[in-house]
PDB file of N, CA, C and O in Angstrom:
ATOM      1  N   UNK A   1       9.631 -34.549 -12.456  1.00  0.00           N
ATOM      2  CA  UNK A   1       8.826 -32.852 -12.025  1.00  0.00           C
ATOM      3  C   UNK A   1       9.700 -31.788 -12.193  1.00  0.00           C
ATOM      4  O   UNK A   1      10.976 -31.813 -12.683  1.00  0.00           O
ATOM      5  N   UNK A   2       8.792 -30.655 -11.785  1.00  0.00           N
ATOM      6  CA  UNK A   2       9.090 -29.477 -12.458  1.00  0.00           C
ATOM      7  C   UNK A   2       9.581 -28.487 -11.074  1.00  0.00           C
ATOM      8  O   UNK A   2       9.727 -29.201 -10.315  1.00  0.00           O
ATOM      9  N   UNK A   3       9.881 -27.443 -11.385  1.00  0.00           N
ATOM     10  CA  UNK A   3      11.037 -26.833 -10.707  1.00  0.00           C
ATOM     11  C   UNK A   3       9.602 -25.412 -10.580  1.00  0.00           C
ATOM     12  O   UNK A   3       8.741 -25.200 -11.445  1.00  0.00           O
ATOM     13  N   UNK A   4       9.604 -24.802  -9.580  1.00  0.00           N
ATOM     14  CA  UNK A   4       8.557 -23.851  -9.309  1.00  0.00           C
ATOM     15  C   UNK A   4       8.994 -22.838  -9.591  1.00  0.00           C
ATOM     16  O   UNK A   4      10.321 -21.995  -9.686  1.00  0.00           O
ATOM     17  N   UNK A   5       8.181 -21.620 -10.504  1.00  0.00           N
ATOM     18  CA  UNK A   5       8.632 -20.480 -10.908  1.00  0.00           C
ATOM     19  C   UNK A   5       7.837 -19.323  -9.958  1.00  0.00           C
ATOM     20  O   UNK A   5       7.017 -19.518  -9.912  1.00  0.00           O
ATOM     21  N   UNK A   6       8.667 -18.184  -9.772  1.00  0.00           N
ATOM     22  CA  UNK A   6       8.240 -17.075  -8.630  1.00  0.00           C
ATOM     23  C   UNK A   6       8.937 -15.891  -9.904  1.00  0.00           C
ATOM     24  O   UNK A   6       9.857 -15.820 -10.063  1.00  0.00           O
ATOM     25  N   UNK A   7       8.150 -15.137  -9.509  1.00  0.00           N
ATOM     26  CA  UNK A   7       8.271 -13.659 -10.370  1.00  0.00           C
ATOM     27  C   UNK A   7       7.685 -12.541  -9.328  1.00  0.00           C
ATOM     28  O   UNK A   7       6.683 -12.844  -8.510  1.00  0.00           O
ATOM     29  N   UNK A   8       8.355 -11.318  -9.073  1.00  0.00           N
ATOM     30  CA  UNK A   8       8.176  -9.879  -9.129  1.00  0.00           C
ATOM     31  C   UNK A   8       7.620  -9.151  -9.933  1.00  0.00           C
ATOM     32  O   UNK A   8       8.536  -8.956 -10.716  1.00  0.00           O
ATOM     33  N   UNK A   9       6.144  -8.887 -10.057  1.00  0.00           N
ATOM     34  CA  UNK A   9       5.703  -7.847 -11.437  1.00  0.00           C
ATOM     35  C   UNK A   9       5.052  -6.647 -10.090  1.00  0.00           C
ATOM     36  O   UNK A   9       4.587  -6.887  -9.696  1.00  0.00           O
ATOM     37  N   UNK A  10       5.285  -5.698 -11.698  1.00  0.00           N
ATOM     38  CA  UNK A  10       4.269  -4.575 -10.930  1.00  0.00           C
ATOM     39  C   UNK A  10       4.241  -3.523 -12.160  1.00  0.00           C
ATOM     40  O   UNK A  10       4.960  -3.549 -13.565  1.00  0.00           O
ATOM     41  N   UNK A  11       3.745  -2.542 -12.056  1.00  0.00           N
ATOM     42  CA  UNK A  11       3.328  -1.031 -12.862  1.00  0.00           C
ATOM     43  C   UNK A  11       4.227   0.179 -12.144  1.00  0.00           C
ATOM     44  O   UNK A  11       3.597   0.333 -11.187  1.00  0.00           O
ATOM     45  N   UNK A  12       5.169   0.683 -13.025  1.00  0.00           N
ATOM     46  CA  UNK A  12       4.981   1.936 -12.525  1.00  0.00           C
ATOM     47  C   UNK A  12       4.729   3.217 -13.261  1.00  0.00           C
ATOM     48  O   UNK A  12       5.042   3.240 -14.161  1.00  0.00           O
ATOM     49  N   UNK A  13       4.027   4.185 -12.373  1.00  0.00           N
ATOM     50  CA  UNK A  13       2.972   5.308 -13.133  1.00  0.00           C
ATOM     51  C   UNK A  13       3.776   6.545 -12.168  1.00  0.00           C
ATOM     52  O   UNK A  13       3.559   6.817 -11.153  1.00  0.00           O
ATOM     53  N   UNK A  14       3.383   7.453 -13.196  1.00  0.00           N
ATOM     54  CA  UNK A  14       3.537   9.128 -12.181  1.00  0.00           C
ATOM     55  C   UNK A  14       2.501   9.542 -11.584  1.00  0.00           C
ATOM     56  O   UNK A  14       1.196   8.683 -11.658  1.00  0.00           O
ATOM     57  N   UNK A  15       2.284  10.357 -10.935  1.00  0.00           N
ATOM     58  CA  UNK A  15       1.305  11.124 -10.908  1.00  0.00           C
ATOM     59  C   UNK A  15       0.223  11.425 -11.521  1.00  0.00           C
ATOM     60  O   UNK A  15      -1.354  11.211 -10.636  1.00  0.00           O
ATOM     61  N   UNK A  16       0.184  11.145 -12.797  1.00  0.00           N
ATOM     62  CA  UNK A  16      -1.161  11.208 -13.705  1.00  0.00           C
ATOM     63  C   UNK A  16      -1.218   9.953 -14.269  1.00  0.00           C
ATOM     64  O   UNK A  16      -2.898   9.651 -14.884  1.00  0.00           O
ATOM     65  N   UNK A  17      -0.754   8.689 -13.702  1.00  0.00           N
ATOM     66  CA  UNK A  17      -1.280   7.672 -14.114  1.00  0.00           C
ATOM     67  C   UNK A  17      -0.959   7.026 -15.097  1.00  0.00           C
ATOM     68  O   UNK A  17      -1.100   5.814 -15.623  1.00  0.00           O
ATOM     69  N   UNK A  18       0.074   7.902 -15.910  1.00  0.00           N
ATOM     70  CA  UNK A  18       1.345   7.183 -17.014  1.00  0.00           C
ATOM     71  C   UNK A  18       1.868   6.617 -16.577  1.00  0.00           C
ATOM     72  O   UNK A  18       2.789   6.724 -15.611  1.00  0.00           O
ATOM     73  N   UNK A  19       2.472   5.382 -17.594  1.00  0.00           N
ATOM     74  CA  UNK A  19       3.602   4.412 -17.239  1.00  0.00           C
ATOM     75  C   UNK A  19       4.379   5.611 -17.951  1.00  0.00           C
ATOM     76  O   UNK A  19       4.752   6.146 -18.548  1.00  0.00           O
ATOM     77  N   UNK A  20       5.810   4.900 -16.506  1.00  0.00           N
ATOM     78  CA  UNK A  20       7.078   5.700 -16.419  1.00  0.00           C
ATOM     79  C   UNK A  20       7.978   4.704 -16.861  1.00  0.00           C
ATOM     80  O   UNK A  20       8.139   3.222 -16.759  1.00  0.00           O
ATOM     81  N   UNK A  21       8.757   4.440 -17.957  1.00  0.00           N
ATOM     82  CA  UNK A  21       9.542   3.531 -18.528  1.00  0.00           C
ATOM     83  C   UNK A  21      11.174   3.880 -18.730  1.00  0.00           C
ATOM     84  O   UNK A  21      11.759   5.196 -17.851  1.00  0.00           O
ATOM     85  N   UNK A  22      11.960   3.300 -18.261  1.00  0.00           N
ATOM     86  CA  UNK A  22      13.522   3.269 -17.718  1.00  0.00           C
ATOM     87  C   UNK A  22      13.521   3.241 -16.462  1.00  0.00           C
ATOM     88  O   UNK A  22      14.444   3.846 -15.784  1.00  0.00           O
ATOM     89  N   UNK A  23      12.734   2.620 -15.725  1.00  0.00           N
ATOM     90  CA  UNK A  23      12.972   2.918 -14.227  1.00  0.00           C
ATOM     91  C   UNK A  23      13.805   1.660 -13.679  1.00  0.00           C
ATOM     92  O   UNK A  23      13.306   0.680 -13.770  1.00  0.00           O
ATOM     93  N   UNK A  24      14.841   1.896 -12.828  1.00  0.00           N
ATOM     94  CA  UNK A  24      15.293   0.960 -12.642  1.00  0.00           C
ATOM     95  C   UNK A  24      14.719  -0.094 -11.423  1.00  0.00           C
ATOM     96  O   UNK A  24      14.301   0.961 -10.150  1.00  0.00           O
ATOM     97  N   UNK A  25      14.233  -1.240 -10.881  1.00  0.00           N
ATOM     98  CA  UNK A  25      13.729  -1.775 -10.181  1.00  0.00           C
ATOM     99  C   UNK A  25      14.938  -3.244  -9.259  1.00  0.00           C
ATOM    100  O   UNK A  25      15.306  -3.741 -10.211  1.00  0.00           O
ATOM    101  N   UNK A  26      14.754  -2.546  -8.238  1.00  0.00           N
ATOM    102  CA  UNK A  26      15.897  -3.980  -7.275  1.00  0.00           C
ATOM    103  C   UNK A  26      15.271  -4.348  -6.098  1.00  0.00           C
ATOM    104  O   UNK A  26      13.857  -4.089  -5.524  1.00  0.00           O
ATOM    105  N   UNK A  27      15.079  -5.745  -6.265  1.00  0.00           N
ATOM    106  CA  UNK A  27      14.345  -6.603  -4.935  1.00  0.00           C
ATOM    107  C   UNK A  27      15.639  -7.340  -4.537  1.00  0.00           C
ATOM    108  O   UNK A  27      16.621  -7.369  -5.057  1.00  0.00           O
ATOM    109  N   UNK A  28      15.554  -6.894  -2.900  1.00  0.00           N
ATOM    110  CA  UNK A  28      16.309  -7.768  -2.293  1.00  0.00           C
ATOM    111  C   UNK A  28      15.975  -8.382  -1.274  1.00  0.00           C
ATOM    112  O   UNK A  28      14.466  -8.035  -0.592  1.00  0.00           O
ATOM    113  N   UNK A  29      16.211  -9.592  -0.658  1.00  0.00           N
ATOM    114  CA  UNK A  29      16.161 -10.319   0.502  1.00  0.00           C
ATOM    115  C   UNK A  29      16.204 -10.035   1.550  1.00  0.00           C
ATOM    116  O   UNK A  29      17.134  -8.835   1.657  1.00  0.00           O
ATOM    117  N   UNK A  30      15.595 -10.326   2.605  1.00  0.00           N
ATOM    118  CA  UNK A  30      15.425  -9.988   3.877  1.00  0.00           C
ATOM    119  C   UNK A  30      16.953  -9.566   4.577  1.00  0.00           C
ATOM    120  O   UNK A  30      17.303  -8.496   5.186  1.00  0.00           O
ATOM    121  N   UNK A  31      17.991  -9.783   4.047  1.00  0.00           N
ATOM    122  CA  UNK A  31      19.670 -10.646   4.591  1.00  0.00           C
ATOM    123  C   UNK A  31      20.339  -9.386   3.583  1.00  0.00           C
ATOM    124  O   UNK A  31      21.540  -9.373   3.840  1.00  0.00           O
ATOM    125  N   UNK A  32      19.827  -8.835   2.541  1.00  0.00           N
ATOM    126  CA  UNK A  32      20.489  -7.496   1.755  1.00  0.00           C
ATOM    127  C   UNK A  32      20.897  -7.866   0.713  1.00  0.00           C
ATOM    128  O   UNK A  32      21.355  -7.562  -0.144  1.00  0.00           O
ATOM    129  N   UNK A  33      20.767  -9.395   0.126  1.00  0.00           N
ATOM    130  CA  UNK A  33      21.384 -10.193  -0.741  1.00  0.00           C
ATOM    131  C   UNK A  33      20.194  -9.541  -1.995  1.00  0.00           C
ATOM    132  O   UNK A  33      19.163  -9.502  -1.813  1.00  0.00           O
ATOM    133  N   UNK A  34      20.925  -9.591  -3.240  1.00  0.00           N
ATOM    134  CA  UNK A  34      20.057  -9.406  -4.028  1.00  0.00           C
ATOM    135  C   UNK A  34      19.216 -10.364  -4.419  1.00  0.00           C
ATOM    136  O   UNK A  34      19.584 -11.481  -4.803  1.00  0.00           O
ATOM    137  N   UNK A  35      17.863 -10.359  -5.037  1.00  0.00           N
ATOM    138  CA  UNK A  35      16.885 -11.382  -5.491  1.00  0.00           C
ATOM    139  C   UNK A  35      16.743 -11.194  -7.120  1.00  0.00           C
ATOM    140  O   UNK A  35      16.265 -11.561  -7.435  1.00  0.00           O
ATOM    141  N   UNK A  36      17.155  -9.586  -7.747  1.00  0.00           N
ATOM    142  CA  UNK A  36      16.816  -9.911  -8.606  1.00  0.00           C
ATOM    143  C   UNK A  36      16.766  -7.933  -9.349  1.00  0.00           C
ATOM    144  O   UNK A  36      16.484  -7.057  -8.317  1.00  0.00           O
ATOM    145  N   UNK A  37      16.690  -7.749 -10.553  1.00  0.00           N
ATOM    146  CA  UNK A  37      16.877  -6.158 -10.967  1.00  0.00           C
ATOM    147  C   UNK A  37      16.086  -6.361 -12.647  1.00  0.00           C
ATOM    148  O   UNK A  37      15.896  -7.220 -12.985  1.00  0.00           O
ATOM    149  N   UNK A  38      15.424  -5.189 -12.419  1.00  0.00           N
ATOM    150  CA  UNK A  38      14.605  -4.994 -14.244  1.00  0.00           C
ATOM    151  C   UNK A  38      14.621  -3.607 -14.158  1.00  0.00           C
ATOM    152  O   UNK A  38      15.027  -2.585 -13.028  1.00  0.00           O
ATOM    153  N   UNK A  39      14.196  -3.263 -15.347  1.00  0.00           N
ATOM    154  CA  UNK A  39      13.777  -1.672 -16.010  1.00  0.00           C
ATOM    155  C   UNK A  39      12.354  -1.900 -16.394  1.00  0.00           C
ATOM    156  O   UNK A  39      12.325  -2.668 -17.016  1.00  0.00           O
ATOM    157  N   UNK A  40      11.640  -1.002 -16.360  1.00  0.00           N
ATOM    158  CA  UNK A  40      10.605  -0.980 -16.856  1.00  0.00           C
ATOM    159  C   UNK A  40      10.619  -0.910 -18.242  1.00  0.00           C
ATOM    160  O   UNK A  40      11.515  -0.050 -18.867  1.00  0.00           O
ATOM    161  N   UNK A  41       9.583  -1.340 -18.756  1.00  0.00           N
ATOM    162  CA  UNK A  41       9.415  -1.128 -20.397  1.00  0.00           C
ATOM    163  C   UNK A  41       8.522   0.203 -20.846  1.00  0.00           C
ATOM    164  O   UNK A  41       8.198   0.938 -19.875  1.00  0.00           O
ATOM    165  N   UNK A  42       8.268   0.323 -22.025  1.00  0.00           N
ATOM    166  CA  UNK A  42       7.645   1.823 -22.342  1.00  0.00           C
ATOM    167  C   UNK A  42       6.060   1.389 -21.840  1.00  0.00           C
ATOM    168  O   UNK A  42       5.444   2.840 -21.469  1.00  0.00           O
ATOM    169  N   UNK A  43       5.475   0.686 -21.210  1.00  0.00           N
ATOM    170  CA  UNK A  43       4.316   0.316 -20.529  1.00  0.00           C
ATOM    171  C   UNK A  43       4.135   0.553 -18.975  1.00  0.00           C
ATOM    172  O   UNK A  43       3.291   0.580 -18.345  1.00  0.00           O
ATOM    173  N   UNK A  44       5.763   0.546 -18.703  1.00  0.00           N
ATOM    174  CA  UNK A  44       5.989   1.065 -17.213  1.00  0.00           C
ATOM    175  C   UNK A  44       5.962   0.003 -16.297  1.00  0.00           C
ATOM    176  O   UNK A  44       6.352  -0.002 -15.440  1.00  0.00           O
ATOM    177  N   UNK A  45       5.578  -1.240 -17.181  1.00  0.00           N
ATOM    178  CA  UNK A  45       5.669  -2.554 -16.767  1.00  0.00           C
ATOM    179  C   UNK A  45       7.340  -3.329 -16.148  1.00  0.00           C
ATOM    180  O   UNK A  45       8.184  -3.255 -16.754  1.00  0.00           O
ATOM    181  N   UNK A  46       7.175  -4.449 -15.239  1.00  0.00           N
ATOM    182  CA  UNK A  46       8.408  -5.283 -14.625  1.00  0.00           C
ATOM    183  C   UNK A  46       8.254  -6.257 -14.235  1.00  0.00           C
ATOM    184  O   UNK A  46       7.132  -6.533 -13.850  1.00  0.00           O
ATOM    185  N   UNK A  47       9.031  -7.047 -14.449  1.00  0.00           N
ATOM    186  CA  UNK A  47       8.877  -8.655 -13.901  1.00  0.00           C
ATOM    187  C   UNK A  47      10.738  -8.459 -13.564  1.00  0.00           C
ATOM    188  O   UNK A  47      11.709  -8.786 -14.418  1.00  0.00           O
ATOM    189  N   UNK A  48      10.405  -9.829 -12.350  1.00  0.00           N
ATOM    190  CA  UNK A  48      11.497 -10.076 -11.942  1.00  0.00           C
ATOM    191  C   UNK A  48      11.997 -11.043 -11.320  1.00  0.00           C
ATOM    192  O   UNK A  48      10.966 -11.686 -10.230  1.00  0.00           O
ATOM    193  N   UNK A  49      12.593 -11.952 -11.763  1.00  0.00           N
ATOM    194  CA  UNK A  49      12.195 -13.729 -11.871  1.00  0.00           C
ATOM    195  C   UNK A  49      12.873 -13.859 -10.705  1.00  0.00           C
ATOM    196  O   UNK A  49      13.657 -13.179 -10.020  1.00  0.00           O
ATOM    197  N   UNK A  50      12.404 -14.457  -9.272  1.00  0.00           N
ATOM    198  CA  UNK A  50      13.212 -14.359  -8.196  1.00  0.00           C
ATOM    199  C   UNK A  50      12.926 -16.217  -7.686  1.00  0.00           C
ATOM    200  O   UNK A  50      13.051 -16.346  -6.451  1.00  0.00           O
ATOM    201  N   UNK A  51      12.887 -17.108  -8.816  1.00  0.00           N
ATOM    202  CA  UNK A  51      13.172 -18.677  -8.209  1.00  0.00           C
ATOM    203  C   UNK A  51      14.567 -18.630  -7.751  1.00  0.00           C
ATOM    204  O   UNK A  51      15.630 -17.919  -8.107  1.00  0.00           O
ATOM    205  N   UNK A  52      14.541 -19.444  -6.894  1.00  0.00           N
ATOM    206  CA  UNK A  52      15.658 -19.515  -5.447  1.00  0.00           C
ATOM    207  C   UNK A  52      15.832 -18.390  -5.009  1.00  0.00           C
ATOM    208  O   UNK A  52      16.848 -19.039  -3.717  1.00  0.00           O
ATOM    209  N   UNK A  53      15.299 -17.376  -4.686  1.00  0.00           N
ATOM    210  CA  UNK A  53      15.581 -16.410  -3.821  1.00  0.00           C
ATOM    211  C   UNK A  53      14.840 -16.278  -2.795  1.00  0.00           C
ATOM    212  O   UNK A  53      13.717 -16.996  -3.084  1.00  0.00           O
ATOM    213  N   UNK A  54      15.240 -15.800  -1.500  1.00  0.00           N
ATOM    214  CA  UNK A  54      14.080 -16.607  -0.292  1.00  0.00           C
ATOM    215  C   UNK A  54      12.657 -14.861  -0.045  1.00  0.00           C
ATOM    216  O   UNK A  54      13.922 -14.135   0.355  1.00  0.00           O
ATOM    217  N   UNK A  55      11.711 -15.044   0.143  1.00  0.00           N
ATOM    218  CA  UNK A  55      11.117 -14.231   0.892  1.00  0.00           C
ATOM    219  C   UNK A  55      10.797 -13.808   1.828  1.00  0.00           C
ATOM    220  O   UNK A  55      11.650 -15.266   2.780  1.00  0.00           O
ATOM    221  N   UNK A  56      10.348 -12.693   2.355  1.00  0.00           N
ATOM    222  CA  UNK A  56      10.460 -11.504   2.103  1.00  0.00           C
ATOM    223  C   UNK A  56      11.329 -10.613   1.187  1.00  0.00           C
ATOM    224  O   UNK A  56      12.356 -10.707   1.632  1.00  0.00           O
ATOM    225  N   UNK A  57      10.441 -10.068   0.612  1.00  0.00           N
ATOM    226  CA  UNK A  57      11.599  -9.363  -0.616  1.00  0.00           C
ATOM    227  C   UNK A  57      11.115  -7.693  -0.083  1.00  0.00           C
ATOM    228  O   UNK A  57      10.351  -7.126   0.506  1.00  0.00           O
ATOM    229  N   UNK A  58      12.266  -6.368  -0.444  1.00  0.00           N
ATOM    230  CA  UNK A  58      12.316  -5.399  -0.402  1.00  0.00           C
ATOM    231  C   UNK A  58      12.251  -4.816  -1.723  1.00  0.00           C
ATOM    232  O   UNK A  58      13.030  -5.306  -2.565  1.00  0.00           O
ATOM    233  N   UNK A  59      11.871  -3.836  -2.384  1.00  0.00           N
ATOM    234  CA  UNK A  59      11.472  -3.530  -3.825  1.00  0.00           C
ATOM    235  C   UNK A  59      11.407  -2.085  -3.834  1.00  0.00           C
ATOM    236  O   UNK A  59      11.026  -1.377  -3.167  1.00  0.00           O
ATOM    237  N   UNK A  60      12.417  -1.935  -4.410  1.00  0.00           N
ATOM    238  CA  UNK A  60      12.933  -0.670  -4.587  1.00  0.00           C
ATOM    239  C   UNK A  60      13.259   0.088  -6.192  1.00  0.00           C
ATOM    240  O   UNK A  60      13.543  -0.357  -6.921  1.00  0.00           O
ATOM    241  N   UNK A  61      12.811   1.133  -6.253  1.00  0.00           N
ATOM    242  CA  UNK A  61      12.617   1.897  -7.814  1.00  0.00           C
ATOM    243  C   UNK A  61      13.416   3.239  -7.404  1.00  0.00           C
ATOM    244  O   UNK A  61      13.692   4.197  -6.193  1.00  0.00           O
ATOM    245  N   UNK A  62      13.903   3.524  -9.074  1.00  0.00           N
ATOM    246  CA  UNK A  62      14.933   4.521  -9.221  1.00  0.00           C
ATOM    247  C   UNK A  62      14.497   5.165 -10.266  1.00  0.00           C
ATOM    248  O   UNK A  62      15.044   4.103 -11.356  1.00  0.00           O
ATOM    249  N   UNK A  63      15.178   5.968 -10.516  1.00  0.00           N
ATOM    250  CA  UNK A  63      15.163   6.725 -12.407  1.00  0.00           C
ATOM    251  C   UNK A  63      16.082   7.570 -12.030  1.00  0.00           C
ATOM    252  O   UNK A  63      16.270   8.468 -11.634  1.00  0.00           O
ATOM    253  N   UNK A  64      16.446   7.348 -13.673  1.00  0.00           N
ATOM    254  CA  UNK A  64      18.188   8.270 -13.548  1.00  0.00           C
ATOM    255  C   UNK A  64      17.748   9.699 -14.059  1.00  0.00           C
ATOM    256  O   UNK A  64      18.964  10.048 -14.216  1.00  0.00           O
ATOM    257  N   UNK A  65      16.452  10.379 -14.461  1.00  0.00           N
ATOM    258  CA  UNK A  65      16.909  11.832 -15.122  1.00  0.00           C
ATOM    259  C   UNK A  65      17.011  12.475 -14.485  1.00  0.00           C
ATOM    260  O   UNK A  65      15.966  12.665 -13.197  1.00  0.00           O
ATOM    261  N   UNK A  66      17.949  13.362 -14.131  1.00  0.00           N
ATOM    262  CA  UNK A  66      17.968  14.054 -13.056  1.00  0.00           C
ATOM    263  C   UNK A  66      16.955  15.408 -12.544  1.00  0.00           C
ATOM    264  O   UNK A  66      16.647  15.986 -11.299  1.00  0.00           O
ATOM    265  N   UNK A  67      16.413  15.944 -13.763  1.00  0.00           N
ATOM    266  CA  UNK A  67      14.675  16.291 -13.583  1.00  0.00           C
ATOM    267  C   UNK A  67      13.918  16.016 -12.803  1.00  0.00           C
ATOM    268  O   UNK A  67      12.870  16.757 -12.844  1.00  0.00           O
ATOM    269  N   UNK A  68      13.960  14.747 -13.162  1.00  0.00           N
ATOM    270  CA  UNK A  68      12.439  13.963 -12.318  1.00  0.00           C
ATOM    271  C   UNK A  68      13.377  12.746 -11.348  1.00  0.00           C
ATOM    272  O   UNK A  68      12.628  11.973 -10.966  1.00  0.00           O
ATOM    273  N   UNK A  69      14.112  13.121 -10.878  1.00  0.00           N
ATOM    274  CA  UNK A  69      14.866  12.234 -10.312  1.00  0.00           C
ATOM    275  C   UNK A  69      13.625  11.953  -8.710  1.00  0.00           C
ATOM    276  O   UNK A  69      13.307  12.644  -8.124  1.00  0.00           O
ATOM    277  N   UNK A  70      13.683  10.560  -8.314  1.00  0.00           N
ATOM    278  CA  UNK A  70      13.171   9.775  -7.368  1.00  0.00           C
ATOM    279  C   UNK A  70      13.303   8.383  -7.038  1.00  0.00           C
ATOM    280  O   UNK A  70      14.020   8.041  -7.952  1.00  0.00           O
ATOM    281  N   UNK A  71      13.248   8.255  -5.924  1.00  0.00           N
ATOM    282  CA  UNK A  71      13.482   6.770  -5.069  1.00  0.00           C
ATOM    283  C   UNK A  71      12.780   6.587  -4.306  1.00  0.00           C
ATOM    284  O   UNK A  71      12.343   7.249  -3.179  1.00  0.00           O
ATOM    285  N   UNK A  72      11.957   5.228  -4.824  1.00  0.00           N
ATOM    286  CA  UNK A  72      10.999   5.243  -3.582  1.00  0.00           C
ATOM    287  C   UNK A  72      11.010   3.623  -3.056  1.00  0.00           C
ATOM    288  O   UNK A  72      11.663   2.769  -4.179  1.00  0.00           O
ATOM    289  N   UNK A  73      10.793   3.027  -1.909  1.00  0.00           N
ATOM    290  CA  UNK A  73      10.979   1.861  -1.536  1.00  0.00           C
ATOM    291  C   UNK A  73       9.698   0.756  -1.937  1.00  0.00           C
ATOM    292  O   UNK A  73       8.751   1.636  -2.050  1.00  0.00           O
TER     293      UNK A  73
END
């Protein structure tokens, strides 16, 4: 018998639709516990494996560059 695989995937883009790399993405469960973490690739994509975590999730993004700082729920 196999085990189920689950993941949260997405792409982060700027206001021009261009991919943004090095964005920190964090997923948390409803009780506040961590469901996983990822950093976007050069293509702006990320995947957080959530096997064993319990939905629903809150996904938050943060960008370390102070000149372009943002945080989005």
